[in-house]
Short mmCIF file of C-alpha atoms in Angstrom, two decimals:
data_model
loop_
_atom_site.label_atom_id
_atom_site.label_comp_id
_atom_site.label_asym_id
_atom_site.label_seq_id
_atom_site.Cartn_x
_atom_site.Cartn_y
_atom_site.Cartn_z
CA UNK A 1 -65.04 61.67 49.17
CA UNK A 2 -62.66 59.06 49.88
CA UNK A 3 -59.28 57.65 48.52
CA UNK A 4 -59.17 56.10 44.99
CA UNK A 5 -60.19 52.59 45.21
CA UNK A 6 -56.54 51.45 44.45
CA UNK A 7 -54.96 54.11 47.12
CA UNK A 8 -57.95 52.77 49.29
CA UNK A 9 -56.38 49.21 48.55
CA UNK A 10 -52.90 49.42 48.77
CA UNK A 11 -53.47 51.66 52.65
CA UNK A 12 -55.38 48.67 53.73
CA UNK A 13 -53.21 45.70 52.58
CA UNK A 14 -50.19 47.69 54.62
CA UNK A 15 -52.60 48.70 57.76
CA UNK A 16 -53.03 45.08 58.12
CA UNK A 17 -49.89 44.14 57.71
CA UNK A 18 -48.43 47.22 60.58
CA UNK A 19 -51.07 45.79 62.55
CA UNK A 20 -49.68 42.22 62.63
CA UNK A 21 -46.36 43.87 63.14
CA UNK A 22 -47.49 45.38 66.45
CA UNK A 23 -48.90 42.45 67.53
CA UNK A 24 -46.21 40.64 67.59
CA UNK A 25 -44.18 43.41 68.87
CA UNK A 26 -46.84 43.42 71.78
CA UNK A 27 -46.16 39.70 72.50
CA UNK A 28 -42.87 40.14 72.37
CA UNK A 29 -42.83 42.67 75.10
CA UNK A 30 -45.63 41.02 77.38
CA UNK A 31 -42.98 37.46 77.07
CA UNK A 32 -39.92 39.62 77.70
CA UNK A 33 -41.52 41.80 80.64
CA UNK A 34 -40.47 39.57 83.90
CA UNK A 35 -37.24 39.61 82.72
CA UNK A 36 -36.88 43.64 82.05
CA UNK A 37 -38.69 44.45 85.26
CA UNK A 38 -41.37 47.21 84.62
CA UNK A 39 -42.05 48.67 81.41
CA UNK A 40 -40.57 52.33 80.62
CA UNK A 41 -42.21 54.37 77.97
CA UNK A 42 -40.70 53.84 74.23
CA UNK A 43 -41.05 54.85 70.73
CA UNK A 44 -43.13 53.14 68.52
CA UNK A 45 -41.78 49.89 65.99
CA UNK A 46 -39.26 51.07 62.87
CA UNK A 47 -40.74 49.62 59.91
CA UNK A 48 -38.50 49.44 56.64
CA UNK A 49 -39.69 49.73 53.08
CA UNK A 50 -37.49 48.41 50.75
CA UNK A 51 -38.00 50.82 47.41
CA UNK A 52 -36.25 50.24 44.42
CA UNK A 53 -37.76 53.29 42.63
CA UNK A 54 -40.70 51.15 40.45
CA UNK A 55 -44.20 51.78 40.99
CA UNK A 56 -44.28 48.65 43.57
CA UNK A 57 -42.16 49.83 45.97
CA UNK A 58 -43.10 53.38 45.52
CA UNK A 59 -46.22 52.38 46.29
CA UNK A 60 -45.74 50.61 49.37
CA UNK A 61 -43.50 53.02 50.26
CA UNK A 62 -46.46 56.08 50.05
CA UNK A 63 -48.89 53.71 51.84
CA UNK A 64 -46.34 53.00 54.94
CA UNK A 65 -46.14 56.70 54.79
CA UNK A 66 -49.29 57.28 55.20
CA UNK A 67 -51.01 54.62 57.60
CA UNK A 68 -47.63 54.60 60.16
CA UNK A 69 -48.27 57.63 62.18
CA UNK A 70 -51.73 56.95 62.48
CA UNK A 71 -50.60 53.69 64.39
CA UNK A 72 -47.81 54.85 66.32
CA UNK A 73 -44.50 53.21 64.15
CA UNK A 74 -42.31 54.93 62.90
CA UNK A 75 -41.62 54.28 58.96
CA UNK A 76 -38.25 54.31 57.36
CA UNK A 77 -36.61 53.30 53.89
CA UNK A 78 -33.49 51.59 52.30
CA UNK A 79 -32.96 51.38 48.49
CA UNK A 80 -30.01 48.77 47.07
CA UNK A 81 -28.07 50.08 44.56
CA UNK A 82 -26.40 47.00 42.36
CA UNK A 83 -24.40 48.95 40.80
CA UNK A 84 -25.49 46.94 37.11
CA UNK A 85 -26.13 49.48 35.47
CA UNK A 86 -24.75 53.31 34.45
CA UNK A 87 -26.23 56.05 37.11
CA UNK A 88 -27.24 53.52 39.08
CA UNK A 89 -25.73 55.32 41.74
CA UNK A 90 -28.16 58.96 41.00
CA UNK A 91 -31.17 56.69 40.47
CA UNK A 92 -30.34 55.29 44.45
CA UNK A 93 -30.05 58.87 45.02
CA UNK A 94 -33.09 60.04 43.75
CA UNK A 95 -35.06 57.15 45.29
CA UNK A 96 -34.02 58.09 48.80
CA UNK A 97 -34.84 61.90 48.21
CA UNK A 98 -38.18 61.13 47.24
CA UNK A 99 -39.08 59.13 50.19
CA UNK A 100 -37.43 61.57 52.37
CA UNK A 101 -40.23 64.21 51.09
CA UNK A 102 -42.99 61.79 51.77
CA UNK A 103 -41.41 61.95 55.87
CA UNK A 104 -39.61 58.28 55.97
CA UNK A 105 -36.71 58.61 58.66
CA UNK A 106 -34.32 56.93 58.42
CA UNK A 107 -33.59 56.78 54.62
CA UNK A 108 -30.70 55.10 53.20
CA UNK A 109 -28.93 53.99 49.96
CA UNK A 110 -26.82 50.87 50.20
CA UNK A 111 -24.34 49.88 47.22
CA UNK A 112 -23.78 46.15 46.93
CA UNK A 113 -21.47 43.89 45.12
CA UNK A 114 -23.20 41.14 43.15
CA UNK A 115 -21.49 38.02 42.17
CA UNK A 116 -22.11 35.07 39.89
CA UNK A 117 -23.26 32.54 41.88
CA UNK A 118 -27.07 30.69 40.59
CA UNK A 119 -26.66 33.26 37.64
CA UNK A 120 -27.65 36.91 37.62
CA UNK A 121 -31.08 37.08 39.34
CA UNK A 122 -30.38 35.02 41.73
CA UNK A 123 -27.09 36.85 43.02
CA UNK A 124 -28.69 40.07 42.67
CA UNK A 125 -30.95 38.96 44.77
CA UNK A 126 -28.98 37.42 47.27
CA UNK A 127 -26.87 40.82 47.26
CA UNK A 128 -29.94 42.54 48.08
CA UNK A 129 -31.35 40.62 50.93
CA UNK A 130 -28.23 40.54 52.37
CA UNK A 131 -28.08 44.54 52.16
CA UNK A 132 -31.52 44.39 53.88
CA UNK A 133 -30.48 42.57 56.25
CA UNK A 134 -27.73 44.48 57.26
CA UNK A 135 -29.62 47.46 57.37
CA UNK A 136 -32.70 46.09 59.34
CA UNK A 137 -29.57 45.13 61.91
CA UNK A 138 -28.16 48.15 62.07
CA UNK A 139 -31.18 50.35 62.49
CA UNK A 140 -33.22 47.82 64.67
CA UNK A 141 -36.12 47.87 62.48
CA UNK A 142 -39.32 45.52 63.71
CA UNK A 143 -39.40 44.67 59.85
CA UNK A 144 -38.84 44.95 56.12
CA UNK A 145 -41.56 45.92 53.88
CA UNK A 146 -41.18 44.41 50.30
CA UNK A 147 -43.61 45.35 47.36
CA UNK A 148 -43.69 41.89 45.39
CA UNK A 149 -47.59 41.48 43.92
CA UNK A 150 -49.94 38.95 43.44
CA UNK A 151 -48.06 38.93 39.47
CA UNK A 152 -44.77 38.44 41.20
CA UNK A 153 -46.00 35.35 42.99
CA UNK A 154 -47.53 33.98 39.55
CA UNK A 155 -43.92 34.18 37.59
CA UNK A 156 -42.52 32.74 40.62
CA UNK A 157 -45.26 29.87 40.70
CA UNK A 158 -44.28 29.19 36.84
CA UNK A 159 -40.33 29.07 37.39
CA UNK A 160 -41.04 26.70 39.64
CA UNK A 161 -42.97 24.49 37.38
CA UNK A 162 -40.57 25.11 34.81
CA UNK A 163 -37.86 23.86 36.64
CA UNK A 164 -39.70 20.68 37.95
CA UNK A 165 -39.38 21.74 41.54
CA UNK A 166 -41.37 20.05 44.48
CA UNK A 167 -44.04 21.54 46.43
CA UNK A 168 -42.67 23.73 48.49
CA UNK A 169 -40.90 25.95 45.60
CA UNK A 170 -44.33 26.17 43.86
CA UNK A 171 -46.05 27.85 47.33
CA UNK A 172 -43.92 30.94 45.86
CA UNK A 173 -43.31 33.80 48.28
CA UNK A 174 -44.53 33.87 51.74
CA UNK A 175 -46.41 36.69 53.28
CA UNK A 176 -44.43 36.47 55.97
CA UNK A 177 -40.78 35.18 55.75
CA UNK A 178 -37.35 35.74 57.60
CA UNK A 179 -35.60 35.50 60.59
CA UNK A 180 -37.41 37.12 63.50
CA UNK A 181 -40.53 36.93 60.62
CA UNK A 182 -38.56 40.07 59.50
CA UNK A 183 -39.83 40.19 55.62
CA UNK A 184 -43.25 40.90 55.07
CA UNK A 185 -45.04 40.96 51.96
CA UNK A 186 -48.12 43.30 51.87
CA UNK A 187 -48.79 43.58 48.30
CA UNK A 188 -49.38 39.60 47.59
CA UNK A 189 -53.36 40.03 47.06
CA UNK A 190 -52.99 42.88 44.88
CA UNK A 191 -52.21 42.79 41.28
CA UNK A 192 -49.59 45.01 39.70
CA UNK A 193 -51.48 47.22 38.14
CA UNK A 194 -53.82 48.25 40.66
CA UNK A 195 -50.62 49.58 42.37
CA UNK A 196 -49.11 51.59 39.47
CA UNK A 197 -52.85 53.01 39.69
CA UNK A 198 -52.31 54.04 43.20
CA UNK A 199 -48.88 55.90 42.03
CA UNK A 200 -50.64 57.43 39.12
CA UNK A 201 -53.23 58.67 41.07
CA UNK A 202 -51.64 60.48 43.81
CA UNK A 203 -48.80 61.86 41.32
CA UNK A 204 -46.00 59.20 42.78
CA UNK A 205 -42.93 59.60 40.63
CA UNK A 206 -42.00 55.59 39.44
CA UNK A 207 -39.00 54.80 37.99
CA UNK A 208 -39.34 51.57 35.21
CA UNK A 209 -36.41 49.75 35.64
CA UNK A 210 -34.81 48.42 32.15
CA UNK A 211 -34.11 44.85 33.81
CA UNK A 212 -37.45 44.51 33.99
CA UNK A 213 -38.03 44.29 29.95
CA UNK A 214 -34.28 43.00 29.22
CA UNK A 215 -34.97 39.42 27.42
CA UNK A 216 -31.00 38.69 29.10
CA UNK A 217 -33.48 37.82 32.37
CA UNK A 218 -35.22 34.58 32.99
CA UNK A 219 -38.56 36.16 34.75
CA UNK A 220 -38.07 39.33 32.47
CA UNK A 221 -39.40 37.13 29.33
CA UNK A 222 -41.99 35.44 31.71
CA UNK A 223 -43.31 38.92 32.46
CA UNK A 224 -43.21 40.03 28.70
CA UNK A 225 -44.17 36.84 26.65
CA UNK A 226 -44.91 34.23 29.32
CA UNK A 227 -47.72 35.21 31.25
CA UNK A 228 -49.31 37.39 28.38
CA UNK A 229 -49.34 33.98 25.73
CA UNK A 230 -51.06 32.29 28.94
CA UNK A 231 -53.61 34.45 29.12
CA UNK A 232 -54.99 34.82 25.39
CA UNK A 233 -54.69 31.01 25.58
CA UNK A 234 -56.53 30.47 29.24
CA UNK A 235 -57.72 33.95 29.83
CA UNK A 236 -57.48 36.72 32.29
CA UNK A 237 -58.16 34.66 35.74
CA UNK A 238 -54.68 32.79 34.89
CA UNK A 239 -52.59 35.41 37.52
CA UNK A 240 -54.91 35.12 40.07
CA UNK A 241 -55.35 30.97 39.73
CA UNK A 242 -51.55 30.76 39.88
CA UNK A 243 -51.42 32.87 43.16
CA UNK A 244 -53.98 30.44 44.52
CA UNK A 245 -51.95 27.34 43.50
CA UNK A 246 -49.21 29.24 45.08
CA UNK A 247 -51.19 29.41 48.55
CA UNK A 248 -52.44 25.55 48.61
CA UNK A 249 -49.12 24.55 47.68
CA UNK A 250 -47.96 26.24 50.65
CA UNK A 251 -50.23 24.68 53.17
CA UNK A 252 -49.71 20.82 51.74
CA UNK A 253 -46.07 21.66 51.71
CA UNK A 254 -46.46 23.25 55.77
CA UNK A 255 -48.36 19.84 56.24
CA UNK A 256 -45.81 17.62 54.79
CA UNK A 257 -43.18 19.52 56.58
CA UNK A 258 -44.64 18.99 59.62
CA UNK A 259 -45.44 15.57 59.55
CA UNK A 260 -41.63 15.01 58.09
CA UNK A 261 -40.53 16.60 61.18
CA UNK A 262 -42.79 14.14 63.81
CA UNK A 263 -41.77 11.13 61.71
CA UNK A 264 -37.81 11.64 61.82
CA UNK A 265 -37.40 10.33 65.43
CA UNK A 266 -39.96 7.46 64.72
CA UNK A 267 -37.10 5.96 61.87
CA UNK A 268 -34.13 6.11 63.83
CA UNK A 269 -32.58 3.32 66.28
CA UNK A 270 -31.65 3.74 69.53
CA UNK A 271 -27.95 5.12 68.46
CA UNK A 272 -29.25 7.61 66.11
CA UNK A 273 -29.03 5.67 62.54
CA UNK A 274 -31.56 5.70 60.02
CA UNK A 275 -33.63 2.22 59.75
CA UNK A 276 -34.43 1.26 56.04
CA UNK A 277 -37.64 -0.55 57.02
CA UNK A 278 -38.95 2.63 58.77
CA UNK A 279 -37.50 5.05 56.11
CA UNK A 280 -39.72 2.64 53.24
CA UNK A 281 -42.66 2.75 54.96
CA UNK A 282 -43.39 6.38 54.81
CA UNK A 283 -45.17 8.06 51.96
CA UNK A 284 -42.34 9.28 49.39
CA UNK A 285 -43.43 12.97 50.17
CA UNK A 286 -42.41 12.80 53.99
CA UNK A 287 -39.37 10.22 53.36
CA UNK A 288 -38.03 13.00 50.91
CA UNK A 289 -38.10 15.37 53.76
CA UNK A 290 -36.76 13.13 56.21
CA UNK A 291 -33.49 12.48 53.79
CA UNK A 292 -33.17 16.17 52.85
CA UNK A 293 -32.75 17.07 55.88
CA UNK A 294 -30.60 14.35 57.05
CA UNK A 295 -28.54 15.27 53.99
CA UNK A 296 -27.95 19.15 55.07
CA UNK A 297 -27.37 17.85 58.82
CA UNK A 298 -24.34 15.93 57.88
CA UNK A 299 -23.05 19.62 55.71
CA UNK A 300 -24.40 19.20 52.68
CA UNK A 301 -25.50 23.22 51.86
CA UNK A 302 -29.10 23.28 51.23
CA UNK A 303 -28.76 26.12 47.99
CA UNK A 304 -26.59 23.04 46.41
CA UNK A 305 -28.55 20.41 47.40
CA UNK A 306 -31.49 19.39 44.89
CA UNK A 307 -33.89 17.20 44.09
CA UNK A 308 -32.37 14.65 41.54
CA UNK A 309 -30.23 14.29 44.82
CA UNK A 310 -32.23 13.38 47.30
CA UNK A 311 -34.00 10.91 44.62
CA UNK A 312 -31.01 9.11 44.36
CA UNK A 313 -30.69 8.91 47.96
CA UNK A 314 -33.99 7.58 47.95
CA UNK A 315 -33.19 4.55 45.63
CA UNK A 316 -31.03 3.45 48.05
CA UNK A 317 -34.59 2.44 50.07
CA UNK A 318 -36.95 2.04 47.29
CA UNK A 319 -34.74 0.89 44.61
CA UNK A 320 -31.73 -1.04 45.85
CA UNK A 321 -29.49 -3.13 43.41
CA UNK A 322 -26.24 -3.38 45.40
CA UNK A 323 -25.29 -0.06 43.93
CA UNK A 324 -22.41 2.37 45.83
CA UNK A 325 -22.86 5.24 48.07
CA UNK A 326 -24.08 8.20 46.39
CA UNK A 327 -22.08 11.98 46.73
CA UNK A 328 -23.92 14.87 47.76
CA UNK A 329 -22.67 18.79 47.64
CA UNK A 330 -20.52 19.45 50.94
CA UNK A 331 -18.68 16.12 50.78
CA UNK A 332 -21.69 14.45 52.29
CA UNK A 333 -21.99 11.00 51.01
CA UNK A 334 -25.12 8.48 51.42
CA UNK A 335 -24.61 5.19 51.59
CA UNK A 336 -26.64 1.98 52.75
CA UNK A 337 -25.01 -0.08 55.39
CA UNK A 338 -26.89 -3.45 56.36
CA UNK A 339 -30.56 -2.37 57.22
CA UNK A 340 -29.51 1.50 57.85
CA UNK A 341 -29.08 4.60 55.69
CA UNK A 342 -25.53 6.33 57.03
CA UNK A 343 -25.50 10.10 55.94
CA UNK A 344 -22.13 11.15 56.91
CA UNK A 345 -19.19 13.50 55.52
CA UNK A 346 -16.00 12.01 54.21
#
C-alpha cells in the first residue's frame, strides 16, 4: 500500500520542485564548464527548508526529508526565531531538534531583531528573509524551501484588493522568487489542510503559532473571519478561485512588464529625456511602468514609492493644468519641462 494521499501529495509537489532545482543547477554547470576546465566529482545541491515549527513547514520539511536522498541533494534546515514572544527562543530550539531526527544537515536557529518599519508583519517578515538570506549565503545552499499554501496565496490575493493595489501585487506569491531564483514555493497548489493531514498522518509534531489567531494581525483576522464569511457567502471554491486570480494576474502583469520594458527606449530623445507625446500615447498600464521605474532610477526607494505617486506623475501627461513638479520618496521630484518629463533628484 502506498503513502496517504496527502503524504503522496505533499512528496510530489517537493519532487518537482528538487527536480527544477537540479535542472537549473545542471545548466548552471554545463554554462560555467569552459571556464572551470573539466568537471571534478561533487556533492549533490544543499536545499534549505525554512520551518517555523507549524504544520506547513513541518510538512515541507518531512517531504524534503524524504524525496532528497532519493535524488542526490542534500537537505538542510533554518528556523528564525523573532524573538516576539516568551520561549521563543526553546520553541527555535525544539524546531531544529526535530528536524535534526528526521536527518536534515545542516540545521540552524537564527535570532533576529525586528523593527517597525510597514508595521509588524511586514518587518517580521523582512527580518526573516533577511535571516534566510544570510543563511542560504553562508551555507551555499542551491535554495530555500518555504511552506506558504494555496490559502496563503488567497489572503495575500485579498490584501491586495483591500489595499487597491495594481496588478502585479494581486499575482500574490511566486513559485519561484529571489535572487539566483533562490525562494521556491512548493506548497502553492496545495491547500492548508491537506498538509496538516500529511503531519497528522505520519505523527509530525506541529507547533500552532499564537500569531496566527491574534486579531492584533492584519492577515490573522483574514484567516479567522475573512476568508471563512467569504465562503458561507460564495462557497467553498472561493480559496482556490482566488489562487487562480492570483496566477492570471501574474501573467498580464509579466506581459505588461515586458512590454513596459521594450517601450521605455521607444519614449526617450536622443539625450535620454522622456518625450510627453510618446509617454501619452501608451496604454496607461505600460506608461505606469515606464514612470515607476523612471521614478526608482532617479533614487526614489521602490518599498516607499506607491501608486497614488506614480498617478500624480502621470497627470503631468494626461492631465496637465500648469501645475508644479510633484515630490516623490528619496528626494526624487517629477516635473514637466516643455514637451519632456524630467525625473531627477534635488
Amino acid at each position: 500500500m502506498g503513502p496517504h494521499p496527502a503524504v503522496a501529495a505533499i512528496r510530489l509537489a517537493v519532487r518537482r520542485v528538487l527536480h527544477d532545482i537540479l535542472t537549473d543547477q545542471s545548466a548552471f554547470a554545463v554554462a560555467g564548464s569552459a571556464a572551470r576546465g573539466p568537471a571534478s566529482a561533487a556533492p549533490g545541491p544543499l536545499v534549505l527548508v525554512a520551518c517555523s515549527g507549524g504544520a506547513d513547514s513541518m510538512g515541507l520539511a518531512s517531504a524534503l526529508a524524504f524525496e532528497a536522498p532519493k535524488l542526490g541533494v542534500r537537505a538542510g534546515g533554518v528556523t528564525v526565531d523573532h524573538r516576539l514572544q516568551g520561549g521563543s527562543d526553546i520553541r527555535a530550539a525544539e524546531v531544529v531538534a526535530r528536524l535534526t531526527a528526521m536527518g536534515l544537515d545542516p540545521v540552524e536557529a537564527v535570532a533576529v531583531d525586528v523593527g517597525t518599519d510597514g508595521g509588524p508583519e511586514a518587518a517580521a517578515r523582512d527580518a526573516r528573509y533577511a535571516a534566510l538570506d544570510a543563511a542560504a549565503e553562508r551555507h551555499g545552499a542551491a535554495a530555500v524551501l518555504l511552506a506558504h499554501t494555496r490559502d496563503d496565496q488567497a489572503e495575500t490575493v485579498l490584501l491586495g484588493l483591500a489595499r487597491g493595489s495594481g496588478t502585479r501585487s494581486l499575482s500574490g506569491m511566486a513559485a519561484v522568487s529571489g535572487t539566483g531564483r533562490r525562494y521556491r514555493r512548493p506548497f502553492l497548489q496545495l491547500d492548508r489542510q491537506t498538509v496538516r493531514t500529511a503531519c497528522l498522518t505520519q505523527s509530525v509534531p506541529v507547533w500552532d503559532d499564537p500569531h496566527n489567531v491574534d486579531p492584533a494581525y492584519t492577515r490573522s483576522r483574514l484567516r479567522q473571519e475573512g476568508l471563512p464569511a467569504l465562503e458561507k457567502a460564495l462557497g467553498k471554491g472561493v480559496v482556490e478561485a482566488l489562487a487562480r486570480t492570483a496566477q492570471l494576474s501574474r501573467d498580464d502583469a509579466d506581459a505588461l512588464d515586458a512590454w513596459a520594458a521594450d517601450a521605455e527606449s521607444s519614449v526617450r530623445d536622443d539625450a535620454g529625456q522622456l518625450e510627453i507625446d510618446k509617454l501619452f500615447a501608451l496604454p496607461p498600464a505600460v506608461r505606469r511602468r515606464v514612470l515607476r521605474k523612471a521614478a526608482i532610477t532617479a533614487g526614489a526607494p521602490a518599498g516607499s514609492l506607491f501608486a497614488r505617486h506614480i498617478e500624480e506623475v502621470d497627470r503631468l501627461i494626461t492631465g496637465w493644468r500648469g501645475q508644479s513638479g510633484i515630490n516623490l520618496p528619496g528626494r526624487v521630484e517629477a516635473r514637466r519641462q516643455g514637451g519632456r518629463l524630467v525625473i531627477r533628484q534635488g
